Amino acid sequence: MNFRAVFRLIALLLALPLGGLLAAKEKARDETLILFEQRRVAIAVPEGFVFTSNKDEQGFITARLNDPKDKVSLQISFLPDSEGEYATARGRKELMVKSFQQLVSGSVEQAMQFEELEPRSGAGTYCIFTDSALVGKTKYPPGEYLNSTAGIKSWRGCFVVFTLLSNDTKSDEYRAAMKVLRDSLAELPLTPLR
């Protein structure tokens, strides 16, 4: 099972077409994205990671972070949650059950084992899936990853759907990407116009 193909399907289900990427590669830095309703979010990009983002025709933002060796690939899609539907663990889990069924069917786990993200701000839930077609292989086909960490992080009025593709869940690159999800993705306060 190709986890990238599954995530593309999830993105389509959430009406998040992708296009027009802007790329930058530098030292560790913060990137600021302007979301819907002029909300601003900061993303702490780890050193060496390539950051890209795009806005779809509906105005929704998707960001990607990749390490230069292609050990991990993190995709984060930002969506409004004005009703606070995904602020609760139950709301996040229900959306994950609807969105990530294809990951379950091709996984070793054959079930969702929910874990709480425990972020610095907001709340989050995720699951780790192991691609059953790649277990036991020493080399993976280009663009395919053994693990997919998929989940939802939310804060007041906003949530993100994320997928972190990796070939293990212990590498420095994986830990750096998880740190982005836990310690970053913080909304910046509005600054008054002068």
Coordinates of C-alpha atoms in Angstrom, one line a residue, residues 73-184:
S73 CA 7.8 13.7 4.9
L74 CA 5.3 15.7 7.0
Q75 CA 2.1 17.2 5.4
I76 CA -0.1 19.6 7.5
S77 CA -3.4 20.9 6.2
F78 CA -5.1 23.8 8.1
L79 CA -8.9 24.0 8.3
P80 CA -11.4 26.1 10.3
D81 CA -13.3 24.6 13.3
S82 CA -15.5 27.5 14.3
E83 CA -17.8 25.1 16.3
G84 CA -15.0 23.5 18.2
E85 CA -16.0 20.1 16.9
Y86 CA -12.4 18.8 17.0
A87 CA -11.4 20.4 20.3
T88 CA -12.4 17.2 22.1
A89 CA -10.6 13.8 21.9
R90 CA -13.9 12.2 20.9
G91 CA -14.3 14.7 18.0
R92 CA -10.8 14.2 16.8
K93 CA -11.1 10.4 17.0
E94 CA -14.4 10.4 15.1
L95 CA -12.9 12.4 12.2
M96 CA -9.8 10.1 12.2
V97 CA -12.1 7.0 11.9
K98 CA -13.8 8.6 8.9
S99 CA -10.6 9.9 7.3
F100 CA -8.0 7.2 7.8
Q101 CA -9.8 3.9 7.1
Q102 CA -7.6 3.1 4.1
L103 CA -4.5 3.3 6.3
V104 CA -6.1 0.8 8.7
S105 CA -6.9 -1.7 6.0
G106 CA -3.3 -1.9 4.7
S107 CA -1.6 -1.8 8.0
V108 CA -0.1 -4.5 10.3
E109 CA -2.1 -3.0 13.2
Q110 CA -5.5 -3.5 11.4
A111 CA -6.9 -1.0 14.0
M112 CA -6.5 2.5 15.2
Q113 CA -4.4 2.7 18.4
F114 CA -5.1 6.3 19.4
E115 CA -2.4 8.2 21.2
E116 CA -2.6 11.8 22.6
L117 CA -0.1 14.2 21.1
E118 CA 0.1 16.3 24.3
P119 CA 1.2 19.5 22.4
R120 CA 2.4 22.7 24.1
S121 CA -0.8 24.4 22.9
G122 CA -4.1 23.0 21.8
A123 CA -4.8 19.3 21.8
G124 CA -4.0 16.4 19.4
T125 CA -4.6 12.8 18.7
Y126 CA -2.7 10.4 16.3
C127 CA -2.2 6.8 15.3
I128 CA 0.8 5.1 13.8
F129 CA 0.3 2.6 11.0
T130 CA 2.8 0.1 9.6
D131 CA 2.5 -0.7 5.9
S132 CA 2.0 -4.5 5.8
A133 CA 3.3 -4.7 2.2
L134 CA 6.7 -3.3 3.3
V135 CA 7.3 -5.2 6.5
G136 CA 10.5 -7.3 6.3
K137 CA 11.9 -5.5 3.3
T138 CA 15.3 -3.9 3.6
K139 CA 14.8 -1.4 0.7
Y140 CA 11.5 0.5 0.0
P141 CA 10.3 1.6 -3.4
P142 CA 10.8 5.3 -4.1
G143 CA 8.1 7.4 -2.5
E144 CA 6.9 4.7 -0.2
Y145 CA 7.3 4.6 3.6
L146 CA 7.0 1.9 6.2
N147 CA 5.2 4.0 8.7
S148 CA 2.5 6.6 8.6
T149 CA 1.7 8.7 11.6
A150 CA -1.7 10.3 11.0
G151 CA -3.7 12.6 13.2
I152 CA -5.4 15.8 14.1
K153 CA -4.2 18.8 16.2
S154 CA -6.7 21.4 17.2
W155 CA -6.9 24.8 19.0
R156 CA -9.6 27.4 19.3
G157 CA -11.3 27.8 15.9
C158 CA -8.8 25.8 13.9
F159 CA -7.5 22.3 13.3
V160 CA -4.9 20.5 11.2
V161 CA -4.9 17.1 9.6
F162 CA -1.4 15.8 9.5
T163 CA 0.4 12.8 8.0
L164 CA 4.0 12.0 8.8
L165 CA 5.5 9.4 6.5
S166 CA 8.7 7.7 7.8
N167 CA 10.7 4.4 7.6
D168 CA 11.0 4.2 11.4
T169 CA 9.6 6.0 14.4
K170 CA 12.9 6.4 16.4
S171 CA 15.1 8.4 14.0
D172 CA 16.2 12.0 14.8
E173 CA 14.3 13.1 11.7
Y174 CA 11.1 11.5 13.0
R175 CA 11.5 13.0 16.4
A176 CA 12.2 16.5 14.9
A177 CA 9.0 16.3 12.9
M178 CA 6.9 15.1 15.9
K179 CA 8.5 18.1 17.8
V180 CA 7.1 20.4 15.1
L181 CA 3.6 19.0 15.8
R182 CA 3.9 19.1 19.6
D183 CA 5.8 22.3 20.2
S184 CA 5.0 24.3 17.1

